[in-house]
PDB file of C-alpha atoms in Angstrom:
ATOM      1  CA  GLU A   9     -20.051  -5.929 -12.110  1.00 75.00           C
ATOM      2  CA  LEU A  10     -17.558  -3.128 -11.677  1.00 80.00           C
ATOM      3  CA  LYS A  11     -13.988  -4.408 -11.925  1.00 89.00           C
ATOM      4  CA  VAL A  12     -10.753  -2.555 -11.377  1.00 95.00           C
ATOM      5  CA  GLU A  13      -7.338  -3.394 -12.761  1.00 95.00           C
ATOM      6  CA  GLN A  14      -4.064  -1.761 -11.879  1.00 96.00           C
ATOM      7  CA  ASN A  15      -0.722  -1.990 -13.554  1.00 96.00           C
ATOM      8  CA  PRO A  16       1.980  -2.577 -12.915  1.00 96.00           C
ATOM      9  CA  LEU A  17       1.541  -4.887  -9.928  1.00 96.00           C
ATOM     10  CA  PHE A  18       5.119  -4.306  -8.826  1.00 96.00           C
ATOM     11  CA  LEU A  19       7.270  -1.291  -9.482  1.00 94.00           C
ATOM     12  CA  SER A  20      10.870  -0.900  -8.472  1.00 95.00           C
ATOM     13  CA  MET A  21      12.214   2.530  -9.264  1.00 92.00           C
ATOM     14  CA  GLN A  22      15.266   4.575  -8.557  1.00 95.00           C
ATOM     15  CA  GLU A  23      15.120   7.711  -6.492  1.00 96.00           C
ATOM     16  CA  GLY A  24      14.695  10.814  -8.603  1.00 96.00           C
ATOM     17  CA  LYS A  25      12.891   9.023 -11.441  1.00 96.00           C
ATOM     18  CA  ASN A  26       9.340   9.553 -12.657  1.00 96.00           C
ATOM     19  CA  TYR A  27       6.743   6.861 -13.198  1.00 95.00           C
ATOM     20  CA  THR A  28       3.009   6.348 -13.654  1.00 97.00           C
ATOM     21  CA  ILE A  29       0.623   3.790 -12.172  1.00 97.00           C
ATOM     22  CA  TYR A  30      -2.479   3.018 -14.214  1.00 98.00           C
ATOM     23  CA  CYS A  31      -5.963   2.159 -13.006  1.00 97.00           C
ATOM     24  CA  ASN A  32      -8.609   0.886 -15.430  1.00 96.00           C
ATOM     25  CA  TYR A  33     -12.193   0.182 -14.463  1.00 95.00           C
ATOM     26  CA  SER A  34     -14.866  -1.686 -16.346  1.00 92.00           C
ATOM     27  CA  THR A  35     -18.101   0.299 -16.056  1.00 85.00           C
ATOM     28  CA  THR A  36     -19.393   3.722 -15.132  1.00 82.00           C
ATOM     29  CA  SER A  37     -18.067   5.183 -11.911  1.00 81.00           C
ATOM     30  CA  ASP A  38     -18.802   8.478 -10.224  1.00 80.00           C
ATOM     31  CA  ARG A  39     -15.925   8.455  -7.775  1.00 88.00           C
ATOM     32  CA  LEU A  40     -12.367   7.264  -7.962  1.00 93.00           C
ATOM     33  CA  TYR A  41     -10.068   7.048  -4.981  1.00 94.00           C
ATOM     34  CA  TRP A  42      -6.377   6.553  -4.483  1.00 97.00           C
ATOM     35  CA  TYR A  43      -5.105   5.093  -1.230  1.00 97.00           C
ATOM     36  CA  ARG A  44      -1.676   4.326   0.138  1.00 97.00           C
ATOM     37  CA  GLN A  45      -0.960   1.365   2.399  1.00 96.00           C
ATOM     38  CA  ASP A  46       2.277   0.771   4.288  1.00 94.00           C
ATOM     39  CA  PRO A  47       3.124  -2.824   5.287  1.00 89.00           C
ATOM     40  CA  GLY A  48       0.899  -4.022   8.107  1.00 85.00           C
ATOM     41  CA  LYS A  49      -0.927  -0.711   8.234  1.00 89.00           C
ATOM     42  CA  SER A  50      -4.317   0.637   7.228  1.00 89.00           C
ATOM     43  CA  LEU A  51      -5.259   2.659   4.173  1.00 94.00           C
ATOM     44  CA  GLU A  52      -4.379   6.325   3.938  1.00 94.00           C
ATOM     45  CA  SER A  53      -6.517   8.431   1.629  1.00 92.00           C
ATOM     46  CA  LEU A  54      -4.551  10.292  -1.035  1.00 96.00           C
ATOM     47  CA  PHE A  55      -7.075  11.605  -3.553  1.00 94.00           C
ATOM     48  CA  VAL A  56     -10.748  11.556  -4.484  1.00 93.00           C
ATOM     49  CA  LEU A  57     -11.522  12.300  -8.132  1.00 93.00           C
ATOM     50  CA  LEU A  58     -15.104  13.122  -8.993  1.00 88.00           C
ATOM     51  CA  SER A  59     -15.286  14.297 -12.578  1.00 86.00           C
ATOM     52  CA  ASN A  60     -13.798  13.836 -15.998  1.00 86.00           C
ATOM     53  CA  GLY A  61     -10.541  15.684 -16.370  1.00 87.00           C
ATOM     54  CA  ALA A  62     -10.052  16.061 -12.621  1.00 91.00           C
ATOM     55  CA  VAL A  63      -6.454  16.466 -11.582  1.00 94.00           C
ATOM     56  CA  LYS A  64      -5.178  16.596  -8.017  1.00 95.00           C
ATOM     57  CA  GLN A  65      -1.647  16.973  -6.744  1.00 97.00           C
ATOM     58  CA  GLU A  66      -0.031  16.508  -3.371  1.00 95.00           C
ATOM     59  CA  GLY A  67       3.712  16.730  -3.125  1.00 96.00           C
ATOM     60  CA  ARG A  68       5.326  14.329  -5.585  1.00 97.00           C
ATOM     61  CA  LEU A  69       2.036  12.587  -6.426  1.00 98.00           C
ATOM     62  CA  MET A  70      -0.468  13.695  -9.038  1.00 98.00           C
ATOM     63  CA  ALA A  71      -3.679  11.860  -9.893  1.00 98.00           C
ATOM     64  CA  SER A  72      -5.896  12.346 -12.916  1.00 97.00           C
ATOM     65  CA  LEU A  73      -9.153  10.925 -14.179  1.00 96.00           C
ATOM     66  CA  ASP A  74     -10.462  10.257 -17.680  1.00 94.00           C
ATOM     67  CA  THR A  75     -13.999   8.934 -17.311  1.00 92.00           C
ATOM     68  CA  LYS A  76     -14.442   8.390 -21.034  1.00 93.00           C
ATOM     69  CA  ALA A  77     -11.463   6.048 -21.141  1.00 94.00           C
ATOM     70  CA  ARG A  78     -12.332   4.710 -17.664  1.00 94.00           C
ATOM     71  CA  LEU A  79      -8.750   5.364 -16.673  1.00 96.00           C
ATOM     72  CA  SER A  80      -7.015   7.044 -13.798  1.00 97.00           C
ATOM     73  CA  THR A  81      -3.308   7.604 -13.427  1.00 98.00           C
ATOM     74  CA  LEU A  82      -1.120   8.233 -10.418  1.00 98.00           C
ATOM     75  CA  HIS A  83       2.053   9.982 -11.490  1.00 98.00           C
ATOM     76  CA  ILE A  84       5.114   9.963  -9.285  1.00 97.00           C
ATOM     77  CA  THR A  85       7.615  12.752  -9.796  1.00 97.00           C
ATOM     78  CA  ALA A  86      11.234  12.492  -8.624  1.00 95.00           C
ATOM     79  CA  ALA A  87      10.572   9.487  -6.402  1.00 95.00           C
ATOM     80  CA  VAL A  88      11.982   9.330  -2.884  1.00 96.00           C
ATOM     81  CA  HIS A  89      12.323   6.333  -0.560  1.00 95.00           C
ATOM     82  CA  ASP A  90       9.445   7.533   1.646  1.00 95.00           C
ATOM     83  CA  LEU A  91       7.038   6.847  -1.221  1.00 96.00           C
ATOM     84  CA  SER A  92       7.681   3.110  -0.963  1.00 97.00           C
ATOM     85  CA  ALA A  93       4.285   1.534  -0.212  1.00 97.00           C
ATOM     86  CA  THR A  94       1.393  -0.226  -1.903  1.00 97.00           C
ATOM     87  CA  TYR A  95      -0.967   2.036  -3.815  1.00 98.00           C
ATOM     88  CA  PHE A  96      -4.594   1.116  -4.435  1.00 97.00           C
ATOM     89  CA  CYS A  97      -7.171   2.710  -6.623  1.00 97.00           C
ATOM     90  CA  ALA A  98     -10.833   2.131  -5.844  1.00 95.00           C
ATOM     91  CA  VAL A  99     -14.035   3.077  -7.617  1.00 93.00           C
ATOM     92  CA  SER A 100     -17.703   3.322  -6.748  1.00 87.00           C
ATOM     93  CA  TYR A 101     -20.914   4.246  -8.492  1.00 81.00           C
ATOM     94  CA  ASN A 102     -23.830   5.777  -6.658  1.00 75.00           C
ATOM     95  CA  THR A 103     -22.879   3.838  -3.573  1.00 79.00           C
ATOM     96  CA  ASP A 104     -20.371   3.671  -0.764  1.00 80.00           C
ATOM     97  CA  LYS A 105     -19.228   0.218  -1.818  1.00 89.00           C
ATOM     98  CA  LEU A 106     -15.650   0.594  -2.967  1.00 92.00           C
ATOM     99  CA  ILE A 107     -14.223  -1.818  -5.513  1.00 94.00           C
ATOM    100  CA  PHE A 108     -10.474  -1.953  -5.119  1.00 95.00           C
ATOM    101  CA  GLY A 109      -7.806  -2.724  -7.630  1.00 94.00           C
ATOM    102  CA  THR A 110      -5.134  -5.310  -7.073  1.00 92.00           C
ATOM    103  CA  GLY A 111      -2.689  -2.736  -5.789  1.00 96.00           C
ATOM    104  CA  THR A 112       0.714  -1.613  -7.028  1.00 97.00           C
ATOM    105  CA  ARG A 113       3.611  -2.362  -4.761  1.00 97.00           C
ATOM    106  CA  LEU A 114       6.152   0.430  -5.173  1.00 96.00           C
ATOM    107  CA  GLN A 115       9.731   0.178  -4.006  1.00 96.00           C
ATOM    108  CA  VAL A 116      12.039   3.160  -4.371  1.00 96.00           C
ATOM    109  CA  PHE A 117      15.757   2.470  -4.056  1.00 93.00           C
ATOM    110  CA  PRO A 118      18.748   4.846  -3.918  1.00 88.00           C
TER     111      PRO A 118
ATOM    112  CA  ASP B  10     -10.425  14.815  16.639  1.00 63.00           C
ATOM    113  CA  ALA B  11     -10.147  11.042  16.808  1.00 73.00           C
ATOM    114  CA  GLY B  12     -10.177   9.186  13.541  1.00 90.00           C
ATOM    115  CA  VAL B  13     -11.700   5.770  12.989  1.00 95.00           C
ATOM    116  CA  THR B  14     -10.786   3.385  15.791  1.00 96.00           C
ATOM    117  CA  GLN B  15     -10.991  -0.398  15.869  1.00 97.00           C
ATOM    118  CA  SER B  16     -10.561  -3.071  18.494  1.00 97.00           C
ATOM    119  CA  PRO B  17      -8.905  -5.385  19.097  1.00 97.00           C
ATOM    120  CA  THR B  18      -5.776  -4.844  17.016  1.00 96.00           C
ATOM    121  CA  HIS B  19      -4.937  -8.534  16.800  1.00 96.00           C
ATOM    122  CA  LEU B  20      -6.899 -11.695  17.445  1.00 96.00           C
ATOM    123  CA  ILE B  21      -6.198 -15.412  17.261  1.00 98.00           C
ATOM    124  CA  LYS B  22      -9.069 -17.883  17.045  1.00 98.00           C
ATOM    125  CA  THR B  23      -9.524 -21.514  16.111  1.00 98.00           C
ATOM    126  CA  ARG B  24     -11.753 -22.967  13.417  1.00 98.00           C
ATOM    127  CA  GLY B  25     -15.411 -23.076  14.346  1.00 98.00           C
ATOM    128  CA  GLN B  26     -15.202 -20.267  16.878  1.00 98.00           C
ATOM    129  CA  GLN B  27     -16.997 -16.961  16.692  1.00 98.00           C
ATOM    130  CA  VAL B  28     -15.462 -13.491  16.738  1.00 98.00           C
ATOM    131  CA  THR B  29     -16.686  -9.925  17.247  1.00 98.00           C
ATOM    132  CA  LEU B  30     -14.775  -6.929  15.954  1.00 98.00           C
ATOM    133  CA  ARG B  31     -15.572  -3.358  16.909  1.00 98.00           C
ATOM    134  CA  CYS B  32     -15.363   0.003  15.168  1.00 98.00           C
ATOM    135  CA  SER B  33     -15.954   3.601  16.198  1.00 97.00           C
ATOM    136  CA  PRO B  34     -16.341   5.989  13.264  1.00 95.00           C
ATOM    137  CA  LYS B  35     -14.641   9.311  12.845  1.00 92.00           C
ATOM    138  CA  SER B  36     -16.379  12.122  14.684  1.00 90.00           C
ATOM    139  CA  GLY B  37     -19.327  13.419  12.686  1.00 88.00           C
ATOM    140  CA  HIS B  38     -19.585  10.323  10.505  1.00 91.00           C
ATOM    141  CA  ASP B  39     -22.729   8.222  10.477  1.00 91.00           C
ATOM    142  CA  THR B  40     -21.996   5.527   7.909  1.00 92.00           C
ATOM    143  CA  VAL B  41     -19.743   2.557   8.570  1.00 95.00           C
ATOM    144  CA  SER B  42     -18.468   0.015   6.069  1.00 95.00           C
ATOM    145  CA  TRP B  43     -16.492  -3.152   6.701  1.00 97.00           C
ATOM    146  CA  TYR B  44     -13.851  -4.630   4.425  1.00 97.00           C
ATOM    147  CA  GLN B  45     -11.814  -7.815   4.465  1.00 98.00           C
ATOM    148  CA  GLN B  46      -8.256  -7.686   3.157  1.00 96.00           C
ATOM    149  CA  ALA B  47      -6.497 -10.972   2.629  1.00 94.00           C
ATOM    150  CA  LEU B  48      -2.728 -10.949   2.494  1.00 91.00           C
ATOM    151  CA  GLY B  49      -1.436  -9.474  -0.740  1.00 89.00           C
ATOM    152  CA  GLN B  50      -4.872  -8.464  -2.023  1.00 92.00           C
ATOM    153  CA  GLY B  51      -7.043  -5.397  -2.157  1.00 94.00           C
ATOM    154  CA  PRO B  52      -9.829  -4.929   0.393  1.00 95.00           C
ATOM    155  CA  GLN B  53     -13.165  -6.627  -0.327  1.00 96.00           C
ATOM    156  CA  PHE B  54     -16.426  -4.965   0.712  1.00 95.00           C
ATOM    157  CA  ILE B  55     -18.393  -6.925   3.315  1.00 97.00           C
ATOM    158  CA  PHE B  56     -21.297  -4.614   4.171  1.00 96.00           C
ATOM    159  CA  GLN B  57     -22.315  -1.115   5.125  1.00 94.00           C
ATOM    160  CA  TYR B  58     -24.419   0.212   7.988  1.00 95.00           C
ATOM    161  CA  TYR B  59     -26.394   3.416   8.163  1.00 92.00           C
ATOM    162  CA  GLU B  60     -29.153   4.333  10.607  1.00 92.00           C
ATOM    163  CA  GLU B  61     -28.568   1.032  12.384  1.00 94.00           C
ATOM    164  CA  GLU B  62     -29.473  -0.985   9.307  1.00 94.00           C
ATOM    165  CA  GLU B  63     -27.464  -2.966   6.793  1.00 94.00           C
ATOM    166  CA  ARG B  64     -27.760  -0.953   3.579  1.00 92.00           C
ATOM    167  CA  GLN B  65     -25.481  -2.841   1.233  1.00 91.00           C
ATOM    168  CA  ARG B  66     -23.797  -6.203   1.259  1.00 94.00           C
ATOM    169  CA  GLY B  67     -20.929  -7.670  -0.663  1.00 93.00           C
ATOM    170  CA  ASN B  68     -20.438 -11.270  -1.681  1.00 93.00           C
ATOM    171  CA  PHE B  69     -19.945 -12.723   1.794  1.00 97.00           C
ATOM    172  CA  PRO B  70     -21.858 -15.602   3.415  1.00 97.00           C
ATOM    173  CA  ASP B  71     -24.376 -15.186   6.196  1.00 96.00           C
ATOM    174  CA  ARG B  72     -21.693 -16.196   8.701  1.00 98.00           C
ATOM    175  CA  PHE B  73     -20.710 -12.540   8.462  1.00 98.00           C
ATOM    176  CA  SER B  74     -23.147 -10.273  10.254  1.00 97.00           C
ATOM    177  CA  GLY B  75     -23.041  -6.863  11.798  1.00 97.00           C
ATOM    178  CA  HIS B  76     -24.699  -4.264  13.876  1.00 97.00           C
ATOM    179  CA  GLN B  77     -24.695  -0.499  14.234  1.00 97.00           C
ATOM    180  CA  PHE B  78     -25.494   1.224  17.489  1.00 97.00           C
ATOM    181  CA  PRO B  79     -27.255   4.572  18.054  1.00 96.00           C
ATOM    182  CA  ASN B  80     -23.867   6.256  18.576  1.00 94.00           C
ATOM    183  CA  TYR B  81     -22.894   5.059  15.051  1.00 95.00           C
ATOM    184  CA  SER B  82     -20.312   2.561  16.280  1.00 97.00           C
ATOM    185  CA  SER B  83     -20.452  -0.847  14.683  1.00 98.00           C
ATOM    186  CA  GLU B  84     -19.640  -4.504  15.233  1.00 98.00           C
ATOM    187  CA  LEU B  85     -18.701  -7.208  12.778  1.00 98.00           C
ATOM    188  CA  ASN B  86     -19.481 -10.768  13.824  1.00 98.00           C
ATOM    189  CA  VAL B  87     -18.140 -13.846  12.113  1.00 98.00           C
ATOM    190  CA  ASN B  88     -19.492 -17.267  13.074  1.00 97.00           C
ATOM    191  CA  ALA B  89     -18.061 -20.731  12.420  1.00 98.00           C
ATOM    192  CA  LEU B  90     -14.642 -19.368  11.556  1.00 98.00           C
ATOM    193  CA  LEU B  91     -12.721 -20.916   8.681  1.00 98.00           C
ATOM    194  CA  LEU B  92      -9.004 -20.797   8.003  1.00 97.00           C
ATOM    195  CA  GLY B  93      -9.793 -18.596   4.993  1.00 97.00           C
ATOM    196  CA  ASP B  94     -11.268 -15.930   7.266  1.00 98.00           C
ATOM    197  CA  SER B  95      -7.746 -15.011   8.339  1.00 98.00           C
ATOM    198  CA  ALA B  96      -7.294 -11.448   7.135  1.00 97.00           C
ATOM    199  CA  LEU B  97      -7.069  -7.793   8.062  1.00 95.00           C
ATOM    200  CA  TYR B  98     -10.545  -6.452   8.765  1.00 97.00           C
ATOM    201  CA  LEU B  99     -10.925  -2.767   8.038  1.00 97.00           C
ATOM    202  CA  CYS B 100     -13.643  -0.404   9.073  1.00 97.00           C
ATOM    203  CA  ALA B 101     -14.299   2.759   7.106  1.00 95.00           C
ATOM    204  CA  SER B 102     -16.556   5.695   7.873  1.00 94.00           C
ATOM    205  CA  ARG B 103     -17.932   8.750   6.135  1.00 88.00           C
ATOM    206  CA  THR B 104     -20.861  11.125   6.182  1.00 80.00           C
ATOM    207  CA  THR B 105     -23.766   9.860   4.124  1.00 69.00           C
ATOM    208  CA  GLY B 106     -24.457  11.848   0.996  1.00 65.00           C
ATOM    209  CA  GLY B 107     -21.119  13.558   0.867  1.00 63.00           C
ATOM    210  CA  LYS B 108     -18.514  13.251  -1.834  1.00 65.00           C
ATOM    211  CA  GLU B 109     -15.609  13.023   0.530  1.00 72.00           C
ATOM    212  CA  THR B 110     -13.385  10.013   0.900  1.00 80.00           C
ATOM    213  CA  GLN B 111     -13.985   7.146   3.240  1.00 87.00           C
ATOM    214  CA  TYR B 112     -11.619   7.115   6.194  1.00 91.00           C
ATOM    215  CA  PHE B 113     -10.216   3.773   7.233  1.00 94.00           C
ATOM    216  CA  GLY B 114      -9.368   2.578  10.695  1.00 95.00           C
ATOM    217  CA  PRO B 115      -6.155   0.777  11.650  1.00 94.00           C
ATOM    218  CA  GLY B 116      -7.765  -2.617  11.197  1.00 96.00           C
ATOM    219  CA  THR B 117      -8.027  -5.831  13.181  1.00 97.00           C
ATOM    220  CA  ARG B 118      -5.741  -8.643  12.131  1.00 96.00           C
ATOM    221  CA  LEU B 119      -7.521 -11.968  12.599  1.00 98.00           C
ATOM    222  CA  LEU B 120      -5.667 -15.259  12.485  1.00 98.00           C
ATOM    223  CA  VAL B 121      -7.704 -18.463  12.414  1.00 98.00           C
ATOM    224  CA  LEU B 122      -5.809 -21.637  13.331  1.00 97.00           C
TER     225      LEU B 122
END
């Protein structure tokens, strides 16, 4: 069965620094998603990656996909406090059933 | 354009009771999926509805059932509630066959005492 692992689980970073969150999945996937979740809130869609080598950027966040390595990364550039949240990656294959990772709880401090 | 809506926002029940949660998909969407998110964990897929039928099901017992109506809205029913059913229940919608993301509703937080 498709399994998804994220690391790190917790990330405390200083404003202005760069960091990367990693998402590994166990078997073939045709779609990879990144979501953001604020405490007590629902999931906000950030990116959908559909093909090998796909790269998408929005503001200080950039996501990429390597289907051969079964790896996606979410890169944070010059972090700001507003990025503090939990970030989930999720994958699916030929289905709408999303398999979510464990989440990465990001805290950005001054 | 309204996004995915869910009701109620919060609910408190006792063990053994039954609960019904409701979801209206985003305008133009015809597929609804339900997820359970326990505290501190990622969402777990419960099932998906399309054309008023359950199309896929995750690893949840038969106590969890659902329904989709002709207007694409959906209900999630949970019978014989257990303490472990306490969670945030999320509804997601999309257009079948598309490659777009699934849009999530605000969720219903269920507490079972």
